GROMACS .gro file of C-alpha atoms in nm:
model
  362
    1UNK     CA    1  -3.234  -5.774   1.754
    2UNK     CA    2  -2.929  -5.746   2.000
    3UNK     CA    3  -2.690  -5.998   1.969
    4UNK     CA    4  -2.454  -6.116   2.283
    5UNK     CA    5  -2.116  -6.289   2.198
    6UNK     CA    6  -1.815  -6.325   2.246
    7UNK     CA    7  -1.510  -6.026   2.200
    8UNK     CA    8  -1.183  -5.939   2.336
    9UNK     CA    9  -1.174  -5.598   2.477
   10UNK     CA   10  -0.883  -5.358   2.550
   11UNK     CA   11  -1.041  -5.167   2.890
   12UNK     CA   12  -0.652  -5.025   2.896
   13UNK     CA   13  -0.313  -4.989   2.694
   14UNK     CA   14  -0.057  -5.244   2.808
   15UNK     CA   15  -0.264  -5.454   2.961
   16UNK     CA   16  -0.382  -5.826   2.769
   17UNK     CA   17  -0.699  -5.898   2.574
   18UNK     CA   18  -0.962  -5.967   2.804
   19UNK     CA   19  -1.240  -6.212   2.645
   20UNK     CA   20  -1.616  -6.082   2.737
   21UNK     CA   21  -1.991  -6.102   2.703
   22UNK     CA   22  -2.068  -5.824   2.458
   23UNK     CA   23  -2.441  -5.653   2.272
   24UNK     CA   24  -2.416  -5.595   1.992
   25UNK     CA   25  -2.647  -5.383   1.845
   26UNK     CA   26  -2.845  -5.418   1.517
   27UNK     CA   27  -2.763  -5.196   1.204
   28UNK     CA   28  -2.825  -4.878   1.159
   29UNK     CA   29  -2.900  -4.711   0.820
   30UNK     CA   30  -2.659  -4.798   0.552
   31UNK     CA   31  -2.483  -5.020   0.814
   32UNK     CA   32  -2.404  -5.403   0.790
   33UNK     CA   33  -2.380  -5.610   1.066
   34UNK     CA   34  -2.101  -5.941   0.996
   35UNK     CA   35  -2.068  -6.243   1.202
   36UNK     CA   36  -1.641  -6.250   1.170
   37UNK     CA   37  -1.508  -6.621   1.067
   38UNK     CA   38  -1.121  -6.537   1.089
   39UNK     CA   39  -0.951  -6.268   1.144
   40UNK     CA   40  -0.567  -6.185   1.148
   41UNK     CA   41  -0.375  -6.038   1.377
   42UNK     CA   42  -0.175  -5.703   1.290
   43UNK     CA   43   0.100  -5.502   1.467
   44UNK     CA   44  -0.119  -5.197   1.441
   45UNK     CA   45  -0.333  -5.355   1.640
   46UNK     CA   46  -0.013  -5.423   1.892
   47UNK     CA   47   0.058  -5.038   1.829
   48UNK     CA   48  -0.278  -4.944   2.020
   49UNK     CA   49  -0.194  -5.185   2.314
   50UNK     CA   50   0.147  -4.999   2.321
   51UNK     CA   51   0.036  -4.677   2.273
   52UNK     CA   52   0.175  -4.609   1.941
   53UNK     CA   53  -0.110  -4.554   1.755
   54UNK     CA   54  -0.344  -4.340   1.977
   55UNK     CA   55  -0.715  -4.487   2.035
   56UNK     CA   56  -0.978  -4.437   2.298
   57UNK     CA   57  -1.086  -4.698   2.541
   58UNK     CA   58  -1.191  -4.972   2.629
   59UNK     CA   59  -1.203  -5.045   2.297
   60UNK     CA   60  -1.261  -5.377   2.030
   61UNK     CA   61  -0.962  -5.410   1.831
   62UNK     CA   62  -0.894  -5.606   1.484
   63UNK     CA   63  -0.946  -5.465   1.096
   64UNK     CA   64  -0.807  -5.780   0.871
   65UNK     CA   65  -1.100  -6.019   0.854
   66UNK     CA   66  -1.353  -6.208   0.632
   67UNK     CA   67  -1.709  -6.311   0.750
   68UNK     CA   68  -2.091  -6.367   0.639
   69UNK     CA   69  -2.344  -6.096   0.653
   70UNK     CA   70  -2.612  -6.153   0.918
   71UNK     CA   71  -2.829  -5.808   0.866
   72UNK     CA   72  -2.799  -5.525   0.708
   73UNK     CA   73  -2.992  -5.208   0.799
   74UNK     CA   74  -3.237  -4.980   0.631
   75UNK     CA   75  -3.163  -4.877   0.247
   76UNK     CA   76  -2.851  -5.101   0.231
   77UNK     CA   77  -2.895  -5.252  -0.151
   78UNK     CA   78  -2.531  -5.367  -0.241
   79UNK     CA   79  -2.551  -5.611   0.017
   80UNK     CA   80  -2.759  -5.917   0.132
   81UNK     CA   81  -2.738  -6.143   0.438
   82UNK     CA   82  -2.552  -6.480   0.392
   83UNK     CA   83  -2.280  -6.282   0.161
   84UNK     CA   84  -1.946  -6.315   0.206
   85UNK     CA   85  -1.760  -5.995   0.309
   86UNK     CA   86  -1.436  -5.864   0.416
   87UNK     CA   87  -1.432  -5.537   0.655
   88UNK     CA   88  -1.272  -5.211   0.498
   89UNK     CA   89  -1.080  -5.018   0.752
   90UNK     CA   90  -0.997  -4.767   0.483
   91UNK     CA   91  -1.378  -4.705   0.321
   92UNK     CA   92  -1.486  -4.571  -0.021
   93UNK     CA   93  -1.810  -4.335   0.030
   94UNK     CA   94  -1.780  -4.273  -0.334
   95UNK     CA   95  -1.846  -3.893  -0.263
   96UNK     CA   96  -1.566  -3.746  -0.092
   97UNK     CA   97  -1.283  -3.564  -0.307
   98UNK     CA   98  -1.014  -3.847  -0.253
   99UNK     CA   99  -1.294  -4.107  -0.354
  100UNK     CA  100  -1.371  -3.877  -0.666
  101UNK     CA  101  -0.996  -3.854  -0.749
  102UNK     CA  102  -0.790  -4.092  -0.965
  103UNK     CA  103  -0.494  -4.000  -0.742
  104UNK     CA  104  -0.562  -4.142  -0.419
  105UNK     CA  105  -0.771  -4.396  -0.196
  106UNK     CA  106  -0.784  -4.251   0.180
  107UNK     CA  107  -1.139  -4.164   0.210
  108UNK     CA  108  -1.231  -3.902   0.382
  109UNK     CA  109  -1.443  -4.110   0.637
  110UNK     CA  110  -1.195  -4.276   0.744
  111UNK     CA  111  -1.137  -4.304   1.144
  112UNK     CA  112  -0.715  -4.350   1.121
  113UNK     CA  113  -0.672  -3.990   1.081
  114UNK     CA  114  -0.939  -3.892   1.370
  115UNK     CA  115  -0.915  -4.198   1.582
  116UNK     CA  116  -1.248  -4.103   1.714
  117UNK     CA  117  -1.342  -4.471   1.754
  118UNK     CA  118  -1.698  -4.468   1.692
  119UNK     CA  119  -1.923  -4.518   1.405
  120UNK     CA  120  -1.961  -4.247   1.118
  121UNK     CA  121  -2.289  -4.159   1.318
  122UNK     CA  122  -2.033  -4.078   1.606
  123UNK     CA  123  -2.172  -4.382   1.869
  124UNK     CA  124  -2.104  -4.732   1.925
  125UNK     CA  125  -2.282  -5.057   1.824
  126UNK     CA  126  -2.086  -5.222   2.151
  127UNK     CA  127  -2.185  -5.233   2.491
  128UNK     CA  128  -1.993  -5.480   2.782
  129UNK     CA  129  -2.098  -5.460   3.153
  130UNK     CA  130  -2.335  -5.165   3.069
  131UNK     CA  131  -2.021  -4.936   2.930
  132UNK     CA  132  -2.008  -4.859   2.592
  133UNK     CA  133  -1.685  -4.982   2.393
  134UNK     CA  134  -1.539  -4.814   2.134
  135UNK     CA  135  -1.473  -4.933   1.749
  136UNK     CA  136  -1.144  -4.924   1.583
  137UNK     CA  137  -1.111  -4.783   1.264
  138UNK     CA  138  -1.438  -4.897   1.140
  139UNK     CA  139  -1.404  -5.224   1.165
  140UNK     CA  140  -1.328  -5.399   1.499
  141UNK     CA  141  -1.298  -5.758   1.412
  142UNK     CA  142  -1.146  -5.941   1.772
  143UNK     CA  143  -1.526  -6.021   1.826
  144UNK     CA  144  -1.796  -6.282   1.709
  145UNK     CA  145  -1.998  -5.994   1.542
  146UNK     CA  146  -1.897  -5.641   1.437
  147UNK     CA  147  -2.139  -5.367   1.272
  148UNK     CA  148  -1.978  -5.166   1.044
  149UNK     CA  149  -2.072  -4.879   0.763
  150UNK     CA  150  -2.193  -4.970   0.413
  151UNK     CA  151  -1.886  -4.747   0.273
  152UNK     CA  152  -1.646  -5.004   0.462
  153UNK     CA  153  -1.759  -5.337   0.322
  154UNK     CA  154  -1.668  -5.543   0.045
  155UNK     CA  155  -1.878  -5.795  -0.137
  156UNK     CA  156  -1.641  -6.117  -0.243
  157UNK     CA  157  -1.675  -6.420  -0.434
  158UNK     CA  158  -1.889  -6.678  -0.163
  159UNK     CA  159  -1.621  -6.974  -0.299
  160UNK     CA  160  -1.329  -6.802  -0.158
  161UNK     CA  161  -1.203  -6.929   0.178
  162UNK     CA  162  -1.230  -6.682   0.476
  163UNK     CA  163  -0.934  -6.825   0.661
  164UNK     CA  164  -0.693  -6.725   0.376
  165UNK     CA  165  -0.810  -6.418   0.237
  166UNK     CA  166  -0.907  -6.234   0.562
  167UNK     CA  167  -0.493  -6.131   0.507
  168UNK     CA  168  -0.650  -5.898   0.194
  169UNK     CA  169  -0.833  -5.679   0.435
  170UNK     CA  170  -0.541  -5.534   0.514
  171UNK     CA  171  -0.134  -5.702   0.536
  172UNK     CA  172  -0.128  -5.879   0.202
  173UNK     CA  173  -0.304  -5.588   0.002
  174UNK     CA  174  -0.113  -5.343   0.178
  175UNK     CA  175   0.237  -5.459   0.110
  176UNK     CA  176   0.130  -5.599  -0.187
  177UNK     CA  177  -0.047  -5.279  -0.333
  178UNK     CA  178   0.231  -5.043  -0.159
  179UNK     CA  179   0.510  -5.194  -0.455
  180UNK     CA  180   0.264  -5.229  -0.741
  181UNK     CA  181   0.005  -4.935  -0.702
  182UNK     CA  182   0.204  -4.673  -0.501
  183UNK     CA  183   0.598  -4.694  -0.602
  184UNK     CA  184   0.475  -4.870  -0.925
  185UNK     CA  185   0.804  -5.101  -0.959
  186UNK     CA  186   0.915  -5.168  -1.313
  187UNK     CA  187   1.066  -5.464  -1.438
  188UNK     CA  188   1.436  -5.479  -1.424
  189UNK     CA  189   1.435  -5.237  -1.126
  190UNK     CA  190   1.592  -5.282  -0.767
  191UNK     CA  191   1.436  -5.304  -0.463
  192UNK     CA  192   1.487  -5.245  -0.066
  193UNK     CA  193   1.258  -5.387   0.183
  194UNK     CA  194   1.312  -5.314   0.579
  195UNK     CA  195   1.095  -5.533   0.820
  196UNK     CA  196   0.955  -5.873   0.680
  197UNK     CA  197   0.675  -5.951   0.840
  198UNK     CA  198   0.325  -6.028   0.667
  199UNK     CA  199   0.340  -5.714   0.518
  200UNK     CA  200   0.687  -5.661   0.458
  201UNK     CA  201   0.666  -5.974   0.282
  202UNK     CA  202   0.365  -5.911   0.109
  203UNK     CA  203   0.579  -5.590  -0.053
  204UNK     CA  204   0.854  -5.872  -0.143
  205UNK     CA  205   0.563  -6.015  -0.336
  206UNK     CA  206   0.484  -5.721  -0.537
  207UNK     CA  207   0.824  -5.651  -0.629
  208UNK     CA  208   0.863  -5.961  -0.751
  209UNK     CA  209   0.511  -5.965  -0.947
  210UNK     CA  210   0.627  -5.604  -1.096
  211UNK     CA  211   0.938  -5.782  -1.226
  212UNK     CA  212   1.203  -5.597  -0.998
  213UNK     CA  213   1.559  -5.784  -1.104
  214UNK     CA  214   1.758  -5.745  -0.729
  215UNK     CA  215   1.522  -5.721  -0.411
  216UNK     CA  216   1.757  -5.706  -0.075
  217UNK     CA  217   1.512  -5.776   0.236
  218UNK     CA  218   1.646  -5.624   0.520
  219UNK     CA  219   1.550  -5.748   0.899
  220UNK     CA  220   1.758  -5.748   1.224
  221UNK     CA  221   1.605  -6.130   1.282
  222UNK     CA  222   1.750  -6.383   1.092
  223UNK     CA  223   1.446  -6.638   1.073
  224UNK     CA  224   1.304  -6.438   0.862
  225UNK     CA  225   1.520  -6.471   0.571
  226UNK     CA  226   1.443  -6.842   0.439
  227UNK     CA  227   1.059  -6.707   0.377
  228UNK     CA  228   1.155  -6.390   0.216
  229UNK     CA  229   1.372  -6.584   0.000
  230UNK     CA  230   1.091  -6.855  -0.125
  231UNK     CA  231   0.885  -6.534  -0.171
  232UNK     CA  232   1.132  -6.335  -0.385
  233UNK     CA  233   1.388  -6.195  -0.198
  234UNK     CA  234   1.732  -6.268  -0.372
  235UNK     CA  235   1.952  -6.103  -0.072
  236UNK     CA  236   1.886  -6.086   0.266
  237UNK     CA  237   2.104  -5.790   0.487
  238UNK     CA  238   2.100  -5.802   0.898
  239UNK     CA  239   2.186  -5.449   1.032
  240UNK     CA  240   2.337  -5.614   1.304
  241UNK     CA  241   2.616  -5.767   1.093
  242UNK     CA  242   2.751  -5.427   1.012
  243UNK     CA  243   2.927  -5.168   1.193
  244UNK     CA  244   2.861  -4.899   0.924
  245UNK     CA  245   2.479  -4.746   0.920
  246UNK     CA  246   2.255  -4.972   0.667
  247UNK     CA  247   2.180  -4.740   0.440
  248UNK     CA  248   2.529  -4.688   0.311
  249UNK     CA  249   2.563  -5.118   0.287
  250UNK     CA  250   2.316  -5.086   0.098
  251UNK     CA  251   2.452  -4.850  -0.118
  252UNK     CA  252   2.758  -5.022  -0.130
  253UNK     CA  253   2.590  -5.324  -0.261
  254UNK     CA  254   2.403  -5.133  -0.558
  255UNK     CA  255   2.701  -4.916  -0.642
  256UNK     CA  256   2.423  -4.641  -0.629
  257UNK     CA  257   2.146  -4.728  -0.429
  258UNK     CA  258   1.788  -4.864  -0.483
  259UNK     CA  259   1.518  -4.767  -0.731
  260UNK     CA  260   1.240  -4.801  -0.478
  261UNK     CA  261   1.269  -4.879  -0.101
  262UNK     CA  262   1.004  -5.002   0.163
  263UNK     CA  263   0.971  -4.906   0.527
  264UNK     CA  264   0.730  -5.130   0.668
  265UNK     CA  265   0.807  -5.171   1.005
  266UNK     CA  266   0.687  -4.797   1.191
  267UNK     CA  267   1.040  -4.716   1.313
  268UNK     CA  268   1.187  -4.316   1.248
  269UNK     CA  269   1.489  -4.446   1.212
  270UNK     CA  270   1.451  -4.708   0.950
  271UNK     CA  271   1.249  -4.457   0.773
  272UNK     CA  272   1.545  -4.254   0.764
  273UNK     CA  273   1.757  -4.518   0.637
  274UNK     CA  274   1.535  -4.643   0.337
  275UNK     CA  275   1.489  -4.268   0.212
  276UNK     CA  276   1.906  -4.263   0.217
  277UNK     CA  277   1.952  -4.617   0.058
  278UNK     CA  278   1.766  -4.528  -0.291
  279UNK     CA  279   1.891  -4.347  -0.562
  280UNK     CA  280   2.030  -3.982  -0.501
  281UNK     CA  281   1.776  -3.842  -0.802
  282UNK     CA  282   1.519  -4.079  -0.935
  283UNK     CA  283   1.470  -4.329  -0.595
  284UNK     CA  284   1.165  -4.345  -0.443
  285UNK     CA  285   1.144  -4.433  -0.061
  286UNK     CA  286   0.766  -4.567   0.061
  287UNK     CA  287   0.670  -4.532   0.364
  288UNK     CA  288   0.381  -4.822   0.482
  289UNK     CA  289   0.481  -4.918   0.858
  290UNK     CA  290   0.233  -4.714   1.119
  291UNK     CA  291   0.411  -4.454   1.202
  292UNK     CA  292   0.488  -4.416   1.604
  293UNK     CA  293   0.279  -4.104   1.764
  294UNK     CA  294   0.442  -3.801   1.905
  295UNK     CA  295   0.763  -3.908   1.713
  296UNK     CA  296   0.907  -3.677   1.470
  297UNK     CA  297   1.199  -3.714   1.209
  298UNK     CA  298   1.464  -3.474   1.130
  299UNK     CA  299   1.682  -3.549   0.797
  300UNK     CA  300   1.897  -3.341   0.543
  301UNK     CA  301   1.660  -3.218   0.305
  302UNK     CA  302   1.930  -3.221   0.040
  303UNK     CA  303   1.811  -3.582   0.035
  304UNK     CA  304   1.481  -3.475  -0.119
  305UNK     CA  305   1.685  -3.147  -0.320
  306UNK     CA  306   1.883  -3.411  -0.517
  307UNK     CA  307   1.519  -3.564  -0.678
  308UNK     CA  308   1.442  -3.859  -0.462
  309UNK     CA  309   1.080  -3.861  -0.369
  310UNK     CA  310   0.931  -4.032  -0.033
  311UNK     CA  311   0.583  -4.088  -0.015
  312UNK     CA  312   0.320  -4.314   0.212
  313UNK     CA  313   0.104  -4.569   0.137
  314UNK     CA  314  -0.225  -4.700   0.305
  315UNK     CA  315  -0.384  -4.958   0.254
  316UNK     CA  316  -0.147  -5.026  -0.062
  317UNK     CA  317  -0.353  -4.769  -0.246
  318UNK     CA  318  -0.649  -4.918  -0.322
  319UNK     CA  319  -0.919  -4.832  -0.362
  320UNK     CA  320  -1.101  -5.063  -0.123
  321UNK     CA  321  -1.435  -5.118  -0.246
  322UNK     CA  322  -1.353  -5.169  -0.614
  323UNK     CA  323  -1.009  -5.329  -0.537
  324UNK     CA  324  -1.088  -5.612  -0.271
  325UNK     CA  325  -1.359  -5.833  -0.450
  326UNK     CA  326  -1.084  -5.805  -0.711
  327UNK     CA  327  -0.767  -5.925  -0.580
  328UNK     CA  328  -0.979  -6.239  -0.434
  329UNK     CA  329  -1.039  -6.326  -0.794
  330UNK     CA  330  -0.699  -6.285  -0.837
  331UNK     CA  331  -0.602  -6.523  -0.562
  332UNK     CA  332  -0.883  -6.740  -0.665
  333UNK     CA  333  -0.701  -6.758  -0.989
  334UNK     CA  334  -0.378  -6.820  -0.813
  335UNK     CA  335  -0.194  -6.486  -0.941
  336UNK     CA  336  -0.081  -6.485  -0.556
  337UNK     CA  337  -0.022  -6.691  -0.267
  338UNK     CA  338  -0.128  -6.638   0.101
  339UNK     CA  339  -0.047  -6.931   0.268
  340UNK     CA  340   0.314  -6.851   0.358
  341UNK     CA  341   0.179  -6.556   0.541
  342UNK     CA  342  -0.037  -6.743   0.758
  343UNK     CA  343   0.249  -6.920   1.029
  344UNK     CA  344  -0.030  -7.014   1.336
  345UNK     CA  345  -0.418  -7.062   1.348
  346UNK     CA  346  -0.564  -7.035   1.709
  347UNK     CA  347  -0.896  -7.058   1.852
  348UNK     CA  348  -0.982  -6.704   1.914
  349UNK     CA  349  -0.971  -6.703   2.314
  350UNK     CA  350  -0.619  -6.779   2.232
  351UNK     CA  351  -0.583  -6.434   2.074
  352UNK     CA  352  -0.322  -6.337   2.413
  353UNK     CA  353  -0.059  -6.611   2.262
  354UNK     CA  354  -0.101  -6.507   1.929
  355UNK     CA  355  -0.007  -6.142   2.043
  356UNK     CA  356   0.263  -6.259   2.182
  357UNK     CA  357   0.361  -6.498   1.873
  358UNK     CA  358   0.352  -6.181   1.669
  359UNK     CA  359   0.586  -5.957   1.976
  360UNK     CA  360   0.852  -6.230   1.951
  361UNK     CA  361   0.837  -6.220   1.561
  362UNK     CA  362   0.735  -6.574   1.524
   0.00000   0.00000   0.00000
């Protein structure tokens, strides 16, 4: 059966949400169709608006939600209507050599790296006005009901409230995950953070669950400090207060730089600066901000010579079918707190205001 509700489509980059009448189609084979109950709203999704992340249109944005199952297509077993679910936008087919491997979590049927926008099957469960609209990264979530692949659905306790732990389908477990899974923070260790929004502070988080003794957050806007402070930060830096390049403040105020640092805003240059701010030999710099398209970096590679090592992070690592129903428990268990992440709930034809709530960093 075709369902019509409600979604807010992108028909063009830089242009607002528009909300619209939308079919959505029933599930395919090993496909799982969710009505969405919340859903967050994340810069990456700004970065396709923007052009900075490069998707196909008109297209259904959104990947950091938690709904109910309403059907599930043919020989889908894991999964039952009325469960609970949160969207993966980075699957686990189970099957694919990064799935196999211990190593890593990036599926290979994933749509970040292709940006193909459609469903594994390579077409759309969306239609609007007779046009077909694209998917985003499996997931597409700015709508009343999404379809989305077996391989990119997790299965969570039905006690845990959708409103708060939507943020673990993607900013809390990313920033979270990118401190304890990829840089693996020690105890005693010091940390640099640049950009402190949900995710940025989400990586504050996991510093501070790792143990990390010093953790400077770094932001050019102020009113971000008090929060990154009750979360764990125990410094705060503003570029803007400084007339020498942040990195070498930074530097400055370790004597030898950081053990680990965090880009997790999606800026070259700030990427640049956290790989110079850590530790000539041993640091490690992680990159976890979206980086902008058709922007390259250029840096002295005597940075890497000397033994630092700079890696990326999606997704925090996980792996997202095993990891999700997982770190609910955890916040079930209250190993971890969401609520300070979570500064506005709007009805979702409000979802222009929140966009702009999230451009003016409020």
């Amino acid at each position: 059966q075709v369902i019509k509700c409600k979604a807010a489509i992108l028909w063009e980059a830089n242009k607002p949400f528009s909300i619209e009448e939308v079919e959505v189609a029933p599930p395919k084979a090993h496909e799982v169709r969710i009505k969405i109950m919340a859903t967050g709203i994340c810069r990456s999704d700004d970065h396709v608006v923007t052009g900075g992340l490069v998707m196909p249109f008109p297209i259904i944005l959104g990947h950091e939600a938690a709904g109910v199952v309403e059907s599930v297509g043919e020989g889908v077993t894991s999964i039952k209507p009325g469960d609970k679910v949160i969207p993966l936008f980075v699957p686990q087919c189970g099957e694919c050599n990064t799935c196999l491997s211990t190593k890593g979590n990036l599926c290979s049927k994933n749509d970040l790296s292709s940006g193909a926008g459609l469903m594994p099957d390579g077409t759309t469960r969306f239609t609007c006005k007779g046009k077909a609209i694209h998917h985003f990264i499996g997931t597409s979530t700015f709508t009343e009901y999404t379809v989305v692949h077996e391989s990119a659905v997790a299965k969570i306790d039905s006690a845990a409230p959708l409103e708060k732990v939507c943020l673990i389908g993607c900013g809390f477990s990313t920033g979270y995950g990118a401190a304890v899974q990829t840089a693996k923070v020690e105890p005693g260790s010091t940390c640099a953070v640049f950009g402190l929004g949900g995710v940025g502070l989400s990586v504050v988080m996991g510093c501070k669950a790792a143990g990390a003794s010093r953790i400077i957050a770094v932001d050019i806007n102020t009113d971000k400090f008090a929060k990154a402070k009750e979360l764990g930060a125990t410094d705060c830096v503003n570029p803007k207060d400084f007339k020498k390049p942040i990195h070498e403040v930074l530097i400055e105020m370790t004597t030898h730089g950081v053990d680990y640092s965090f880009e997790v805003i999606g800026r070259t240059e700030t990427m640049a600066a956290a790989l110079a701010c850590c530790q000539y030999n041993y640091g490690v710099s992680v990159i976890v901000g979206v980086p902008p398209a058709a922007q390259k970096i250029t840096f002295d590679p005597m940075l890497l010579f000397t033994g630092r090592t700079w890696k990326g992070s999606v997704f925090g690592g996980w792996k997202s079918k095993d990891s999700v129903p997982k770190l609910v428990a955890d916040y079930m268990k209250k190993k971890f707190v969401l609520d300070p992440l979570i500064t506005h709930t709007l009805p979702f034809t409000k979802i222009n205001e929140g966009f702009d709530l999230l451009r003016t960093g409020k």
